[in-house]
Short mmCIF file of C-alpha atoms in Angstrom, two decimals:
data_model
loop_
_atom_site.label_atom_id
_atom_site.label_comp_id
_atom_site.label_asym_id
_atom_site.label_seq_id
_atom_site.Cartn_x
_atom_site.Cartn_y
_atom_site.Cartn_z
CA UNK N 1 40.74 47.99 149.01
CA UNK N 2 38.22 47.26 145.75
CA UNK N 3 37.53 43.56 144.90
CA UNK N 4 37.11 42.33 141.47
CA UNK N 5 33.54 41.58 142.36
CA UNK N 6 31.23 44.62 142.88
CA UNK N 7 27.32 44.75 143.39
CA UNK N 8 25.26 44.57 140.33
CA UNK N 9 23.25 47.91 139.33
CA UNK N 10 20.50 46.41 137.48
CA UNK N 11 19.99 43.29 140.26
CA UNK N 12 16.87 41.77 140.43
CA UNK N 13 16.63 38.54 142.47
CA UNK N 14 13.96 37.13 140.94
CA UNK N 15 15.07 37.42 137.48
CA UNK N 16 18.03 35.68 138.56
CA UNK N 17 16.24 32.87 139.84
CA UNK N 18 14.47 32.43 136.91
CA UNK N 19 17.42 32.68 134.74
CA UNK N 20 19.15 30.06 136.82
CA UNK N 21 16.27 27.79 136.97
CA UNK N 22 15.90 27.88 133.23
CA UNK N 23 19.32 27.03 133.22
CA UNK N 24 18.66 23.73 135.02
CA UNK N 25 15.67 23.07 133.53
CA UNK N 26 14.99 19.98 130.72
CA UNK N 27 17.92 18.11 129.55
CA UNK N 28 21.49 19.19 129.97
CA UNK N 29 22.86 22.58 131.87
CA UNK N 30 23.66 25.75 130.57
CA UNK N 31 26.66 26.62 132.84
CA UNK N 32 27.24 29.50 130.61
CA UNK N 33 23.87 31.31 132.73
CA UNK N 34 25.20 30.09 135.65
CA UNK N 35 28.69 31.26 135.52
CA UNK N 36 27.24 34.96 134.36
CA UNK N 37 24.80 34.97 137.01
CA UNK N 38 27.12 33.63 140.09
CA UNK N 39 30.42 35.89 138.73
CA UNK N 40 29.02 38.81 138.54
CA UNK N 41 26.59 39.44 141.39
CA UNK N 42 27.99 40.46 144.97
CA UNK N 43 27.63 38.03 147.53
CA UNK N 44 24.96 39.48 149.47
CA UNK N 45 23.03 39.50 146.25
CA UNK N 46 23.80 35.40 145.51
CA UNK N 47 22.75 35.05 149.33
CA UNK N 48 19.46 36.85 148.44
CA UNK N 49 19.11 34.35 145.12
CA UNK N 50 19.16 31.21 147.56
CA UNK N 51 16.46 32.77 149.90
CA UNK N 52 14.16 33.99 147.05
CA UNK N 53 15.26 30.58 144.70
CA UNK N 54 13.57 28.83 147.67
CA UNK N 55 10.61 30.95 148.33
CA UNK N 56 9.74 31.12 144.51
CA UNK N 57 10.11 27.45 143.57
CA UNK N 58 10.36 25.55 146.94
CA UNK N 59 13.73 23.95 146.48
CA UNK N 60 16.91 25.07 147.81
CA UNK N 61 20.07 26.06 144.94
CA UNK N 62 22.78 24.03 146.24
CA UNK N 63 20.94 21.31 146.16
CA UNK N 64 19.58 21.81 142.75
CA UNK N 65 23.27 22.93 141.46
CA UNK N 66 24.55 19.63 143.11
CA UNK N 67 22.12 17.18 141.33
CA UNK N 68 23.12 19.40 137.78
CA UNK N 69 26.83 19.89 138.34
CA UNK N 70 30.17 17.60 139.66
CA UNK N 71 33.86 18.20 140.37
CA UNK N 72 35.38 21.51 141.17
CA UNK N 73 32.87 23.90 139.47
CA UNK N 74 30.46 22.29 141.19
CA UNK N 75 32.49 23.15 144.74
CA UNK N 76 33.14 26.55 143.45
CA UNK N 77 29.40 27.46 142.93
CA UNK N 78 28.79 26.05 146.30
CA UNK N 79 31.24 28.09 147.71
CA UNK N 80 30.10 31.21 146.23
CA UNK N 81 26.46 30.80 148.14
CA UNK N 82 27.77 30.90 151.55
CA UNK N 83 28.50 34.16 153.68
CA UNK N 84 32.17 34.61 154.88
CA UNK N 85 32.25 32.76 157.59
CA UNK N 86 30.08 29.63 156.59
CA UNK N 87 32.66 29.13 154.12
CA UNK N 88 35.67 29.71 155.95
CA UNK N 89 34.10 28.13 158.86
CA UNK N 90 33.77 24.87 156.18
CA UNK N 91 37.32 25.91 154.92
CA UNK N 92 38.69 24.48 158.57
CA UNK N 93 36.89 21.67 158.92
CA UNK N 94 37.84 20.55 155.08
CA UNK N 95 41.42 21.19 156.66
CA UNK N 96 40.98 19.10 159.50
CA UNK N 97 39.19 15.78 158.11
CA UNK N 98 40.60 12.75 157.39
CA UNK N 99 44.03 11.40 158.31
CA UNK N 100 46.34 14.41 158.60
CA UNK N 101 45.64 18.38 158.85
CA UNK N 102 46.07 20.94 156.38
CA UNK N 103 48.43 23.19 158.19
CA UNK N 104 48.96 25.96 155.45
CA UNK N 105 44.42 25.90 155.17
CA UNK N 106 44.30 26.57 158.85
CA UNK N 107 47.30 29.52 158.88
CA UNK N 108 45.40 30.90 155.82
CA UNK N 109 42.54 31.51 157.40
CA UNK N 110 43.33 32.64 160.60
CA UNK N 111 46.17 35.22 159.79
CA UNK N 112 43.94 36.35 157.18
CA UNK N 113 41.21 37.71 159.34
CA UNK N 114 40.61 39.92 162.23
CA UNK N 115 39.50 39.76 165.45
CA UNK N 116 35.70 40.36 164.58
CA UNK N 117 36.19 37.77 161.47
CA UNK N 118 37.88 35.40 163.68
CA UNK N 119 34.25 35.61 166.10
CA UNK N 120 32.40 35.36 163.16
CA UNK N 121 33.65 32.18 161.75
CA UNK N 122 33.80 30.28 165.82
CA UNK N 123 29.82 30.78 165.58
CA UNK N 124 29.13 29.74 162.36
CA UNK N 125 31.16 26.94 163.21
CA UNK N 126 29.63 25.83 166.45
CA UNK N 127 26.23 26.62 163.72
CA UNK N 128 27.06 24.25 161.15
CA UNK N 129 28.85 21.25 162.65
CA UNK N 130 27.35 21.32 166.13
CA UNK N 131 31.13 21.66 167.06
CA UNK N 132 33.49 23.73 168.92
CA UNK N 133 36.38 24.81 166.78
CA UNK N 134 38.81 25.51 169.13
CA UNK N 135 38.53 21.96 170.67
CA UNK N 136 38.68 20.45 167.49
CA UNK N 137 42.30 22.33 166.25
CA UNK N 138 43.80 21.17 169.58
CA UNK N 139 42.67 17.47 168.65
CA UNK N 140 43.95 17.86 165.21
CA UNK N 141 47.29 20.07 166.17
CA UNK N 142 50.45 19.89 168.51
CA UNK N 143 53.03 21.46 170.04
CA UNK N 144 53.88 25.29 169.18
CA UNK N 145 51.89 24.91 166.56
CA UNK N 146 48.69 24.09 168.68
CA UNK N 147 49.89 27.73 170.79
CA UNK N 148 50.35 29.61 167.69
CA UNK N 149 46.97 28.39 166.25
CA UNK N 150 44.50 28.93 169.49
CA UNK N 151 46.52 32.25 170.25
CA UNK N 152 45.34 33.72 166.74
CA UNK N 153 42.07 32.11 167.21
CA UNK N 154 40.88 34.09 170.65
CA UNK N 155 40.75 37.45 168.30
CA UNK N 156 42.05 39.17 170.92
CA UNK N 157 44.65 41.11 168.94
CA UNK N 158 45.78 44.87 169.37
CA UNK N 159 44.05 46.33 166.91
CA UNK N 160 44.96 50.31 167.35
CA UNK N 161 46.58 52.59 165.61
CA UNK N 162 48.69 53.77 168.20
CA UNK N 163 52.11 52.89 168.13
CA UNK N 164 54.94 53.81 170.02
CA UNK N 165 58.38 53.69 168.69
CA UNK N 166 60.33 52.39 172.48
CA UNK N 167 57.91 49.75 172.82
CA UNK N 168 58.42 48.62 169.16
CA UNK N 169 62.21 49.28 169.82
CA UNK N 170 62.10 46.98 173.31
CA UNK N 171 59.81 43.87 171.14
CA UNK N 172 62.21 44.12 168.57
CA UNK N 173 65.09 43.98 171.13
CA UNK N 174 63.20 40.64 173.02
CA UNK N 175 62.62 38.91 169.12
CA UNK N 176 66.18 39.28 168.65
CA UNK N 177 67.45 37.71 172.20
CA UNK N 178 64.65 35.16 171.66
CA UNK N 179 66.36 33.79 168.85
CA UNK N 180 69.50 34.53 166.81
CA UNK N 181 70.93 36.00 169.60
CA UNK N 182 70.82 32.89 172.49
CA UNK N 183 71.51 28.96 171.72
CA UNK N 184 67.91 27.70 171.09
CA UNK N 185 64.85 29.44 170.20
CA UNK N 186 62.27 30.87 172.86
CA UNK N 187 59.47 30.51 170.47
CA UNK N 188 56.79 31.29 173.04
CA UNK N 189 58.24 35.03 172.91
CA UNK N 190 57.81 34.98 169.11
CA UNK N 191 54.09 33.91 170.15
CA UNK N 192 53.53 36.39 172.11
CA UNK N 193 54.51 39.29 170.22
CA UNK N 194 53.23 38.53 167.03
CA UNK N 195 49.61 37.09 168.26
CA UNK N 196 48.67 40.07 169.85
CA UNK N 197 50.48 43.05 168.98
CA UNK N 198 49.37 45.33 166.33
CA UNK N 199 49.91 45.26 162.59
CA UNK N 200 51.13 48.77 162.93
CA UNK N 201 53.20 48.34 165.41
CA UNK N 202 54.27 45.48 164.41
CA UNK N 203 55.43 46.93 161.31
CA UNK N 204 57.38 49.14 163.11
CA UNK N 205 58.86 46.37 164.98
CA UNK N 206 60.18 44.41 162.11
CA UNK N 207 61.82 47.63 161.11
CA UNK N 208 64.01 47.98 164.53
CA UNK N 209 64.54 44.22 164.34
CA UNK N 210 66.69 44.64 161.05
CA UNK N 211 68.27 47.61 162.87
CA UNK N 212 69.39 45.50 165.39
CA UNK N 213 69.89 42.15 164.12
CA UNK N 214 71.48 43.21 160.99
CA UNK N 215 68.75 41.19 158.78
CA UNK N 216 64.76 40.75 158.13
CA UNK N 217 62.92 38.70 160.22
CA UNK N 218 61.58 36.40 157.73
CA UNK N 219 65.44 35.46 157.45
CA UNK N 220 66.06 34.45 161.17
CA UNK N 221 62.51 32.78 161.24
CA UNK N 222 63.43 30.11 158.74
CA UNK N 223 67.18 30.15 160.44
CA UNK N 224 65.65 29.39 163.92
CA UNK N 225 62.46 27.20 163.50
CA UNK N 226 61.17 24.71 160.66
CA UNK N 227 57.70 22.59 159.84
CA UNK N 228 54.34 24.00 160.31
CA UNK N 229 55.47 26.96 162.84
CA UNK N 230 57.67 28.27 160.64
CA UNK N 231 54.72 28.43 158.04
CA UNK N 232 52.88 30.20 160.81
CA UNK N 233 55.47 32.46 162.27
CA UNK N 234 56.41 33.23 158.31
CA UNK N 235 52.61 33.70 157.39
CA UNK N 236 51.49 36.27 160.18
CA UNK N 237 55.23 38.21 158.65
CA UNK N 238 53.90 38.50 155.13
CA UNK N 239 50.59 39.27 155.95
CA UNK N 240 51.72 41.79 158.35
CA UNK N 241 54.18 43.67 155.97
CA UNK N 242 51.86 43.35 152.56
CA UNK N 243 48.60 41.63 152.71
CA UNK N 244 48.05 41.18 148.66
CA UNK N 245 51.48 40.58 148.34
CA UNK N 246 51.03 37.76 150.88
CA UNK N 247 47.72 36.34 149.02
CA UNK N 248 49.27 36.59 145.49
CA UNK N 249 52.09 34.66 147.07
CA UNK N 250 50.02 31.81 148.01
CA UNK N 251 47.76 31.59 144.74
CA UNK N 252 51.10 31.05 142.84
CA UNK N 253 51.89 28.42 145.71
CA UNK N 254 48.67 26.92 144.66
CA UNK N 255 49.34 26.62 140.51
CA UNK N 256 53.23 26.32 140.29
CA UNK N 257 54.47 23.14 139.48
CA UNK N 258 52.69 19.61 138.28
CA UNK N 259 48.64 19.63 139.74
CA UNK N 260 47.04 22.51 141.27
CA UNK N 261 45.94 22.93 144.50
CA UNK N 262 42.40 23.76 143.63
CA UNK N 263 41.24 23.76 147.51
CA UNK N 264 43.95 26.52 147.72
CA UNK N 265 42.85 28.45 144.97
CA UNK N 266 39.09 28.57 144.97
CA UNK N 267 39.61 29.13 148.98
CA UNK N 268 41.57 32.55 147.93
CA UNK N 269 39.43 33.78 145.12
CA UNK N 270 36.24 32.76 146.91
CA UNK N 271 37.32 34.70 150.10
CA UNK N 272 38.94 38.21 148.77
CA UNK N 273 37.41 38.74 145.61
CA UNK N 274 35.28 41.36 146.95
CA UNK N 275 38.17 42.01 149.48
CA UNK N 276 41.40 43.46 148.09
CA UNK N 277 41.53 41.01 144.61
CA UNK N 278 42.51 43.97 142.75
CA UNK N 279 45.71 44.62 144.65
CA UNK N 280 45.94 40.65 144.69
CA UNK N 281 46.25 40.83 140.88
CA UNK N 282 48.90 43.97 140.77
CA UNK N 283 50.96 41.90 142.85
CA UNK N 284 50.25 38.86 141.46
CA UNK N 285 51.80 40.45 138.07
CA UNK N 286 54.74 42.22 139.69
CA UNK N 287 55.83 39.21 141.44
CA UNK N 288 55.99 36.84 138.30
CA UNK N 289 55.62 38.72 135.25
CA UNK N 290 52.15 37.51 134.50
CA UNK N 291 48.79 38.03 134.94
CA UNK N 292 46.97 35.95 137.72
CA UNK N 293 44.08 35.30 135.06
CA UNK N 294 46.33 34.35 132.39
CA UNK N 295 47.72 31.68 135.06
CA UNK N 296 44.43 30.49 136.08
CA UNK N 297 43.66 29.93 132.04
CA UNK N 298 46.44 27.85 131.66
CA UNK N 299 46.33 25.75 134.93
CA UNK N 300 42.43 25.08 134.80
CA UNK N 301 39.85 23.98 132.41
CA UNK N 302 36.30 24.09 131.49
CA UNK N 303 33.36 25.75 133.36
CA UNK N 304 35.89 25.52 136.45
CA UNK N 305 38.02 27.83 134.63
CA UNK N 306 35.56 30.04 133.17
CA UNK N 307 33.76 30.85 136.48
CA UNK N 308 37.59 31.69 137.86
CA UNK N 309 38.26 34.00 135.42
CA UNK N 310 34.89 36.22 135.87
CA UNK N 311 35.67 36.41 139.09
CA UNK N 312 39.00 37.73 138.62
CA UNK N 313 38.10 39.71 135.86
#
């Protein structure tokens, strides 16, 4: 699935760093150089800018970038010089600070990777805050939410491409008696199943449950359970059936209404533009009749906005 951001043909690292260092040189910023250079270089090139930014002038970007810039495009840039799971790994801990957890941040994140992603981000965790993560989501969570949250975050999910149609028929079958077919909800069964069972077959399995229950399972989810495990149970659904479709979903989630959710949004754009952004931005359009960028343009402002819209393209 192509991203909106792709290597650059003609990179050279070191022209970069001199373009960005001219760019923070004397008085006032030219965050015109900066947004060119940053949107349109792949993100193991911008990780090979911060090594050879430091090498050829002995001072590390972020740090430079945070004494020249503020406010969200400021976060944004800093965002864009992290690998994958630095930034995700950051993602959860911005989710889990202060009074109160962000809920939606941490279902984001882990329904949106896989079982090697999942590793990934635990390490650089443990690497950046001296911390384990899994400890810290079952101080910060509770209840089915805390089994829903450490059960996606072993990465321990099926992840073959094998499926077989009884099986699917016979998960389907123990979904349905689970919930809208018993008084009260065995939510640990909806745990199980969809924590470790395959997207494929899982896909499968949400077809037999509409055989048998006579409606989706997105539909008896929100009939059986509310809060933040609904917003899980819901979240590993969509992501299951139509990943994009899912993502473009929760952009528009971040802009709709009075404010924006710019944690939300730069978390999204950040993370799959070199992903499936493309497909993000079909859907995007097909759900709501407009173009993601021409949403971004009229939620944002300034070199915030700018540096959104080259990385959507």
């Amino acid at each position: 699935m192509p991203g909106t951001i792709t290597p650059a043909a003609d990179f050279n690292a070191e022209k970069d760093c001199q373009e960005l260092r001219n760019a923070m040189k004397g008085l006032g910023t030219n965050e015109a150089k900066i947004i060119n250079v940053l949107g349109n270089r792949s993100r193991d090139q911008r990780l090979e800018i911060v090594v050879k930014f430091k090498t050829m002038y002995g001072k590390d970007l972020i740090a430079e970038l945070k004494s020249e810039l503020s406010a969200n495009f400021l976060r944004l840039c800093k965002c864009m010089l992290l690998s994958i799971p630095q930034f995700l790994a950051k993602e959860l801990k911005r989710a889990m600070k202060g009074s109160g957890t962000d809920e939606r941040a941490l279902v984001e994140i882990l329904v949106g990777l896989d079982n090697k992603g999942i590793m990934e981000v635990k390490r650089a965790y443990k690497a950046t805050f001296e911390a384990d993560l899994e400890r810290e989501i079952v101080s910060e969570t509770s209840g089915d939410f805390k089994r829903l949250a450490l059960s996606l975050l072993q990465g321990h999910r099926d992840e073959s491409e094998t499926v077989d149609k009884e099986v699917a028929k016979e998960d389907a079958m123990e979904l349905f008696n689970a919930g809208i077919n018993r008084f009260g909800t065995d939510e640990s069964k909806f745990n199980s199943i969809l924590c470790s069972r395959s997207y494929r077959h899982l896909k499968m399995v949400f077809a037999e449950y509409k055989l048998v229950a006579g409606e989706d399972i997105e539909k008896s989810i929100r009939s059986e359970m509310s809060g933040e495990l609904e917003l899980g149970f819901i979240s590993i659904v969509k992501r299951i059936k139509n990943t994009p479709t899912y993502f473009a979903e929760e952009l528009y989630k971040s802009m709709k209404g009075l404010g924006t959710d710019d944690d939300q949004l730069v978390r999204i754009l950040v993370w799959r533009s070199e992903i499936d952004m493309v497909e993000i931005k079909g859907a995007f359009q097909s759900l709501y009749g407009k173009s993601l960028h021409d949403f971004i343009k009229e939620d944002t402002s300034g070199d915030f906005r700018s540096l959104l819209l080259t990385i959507v393209k």
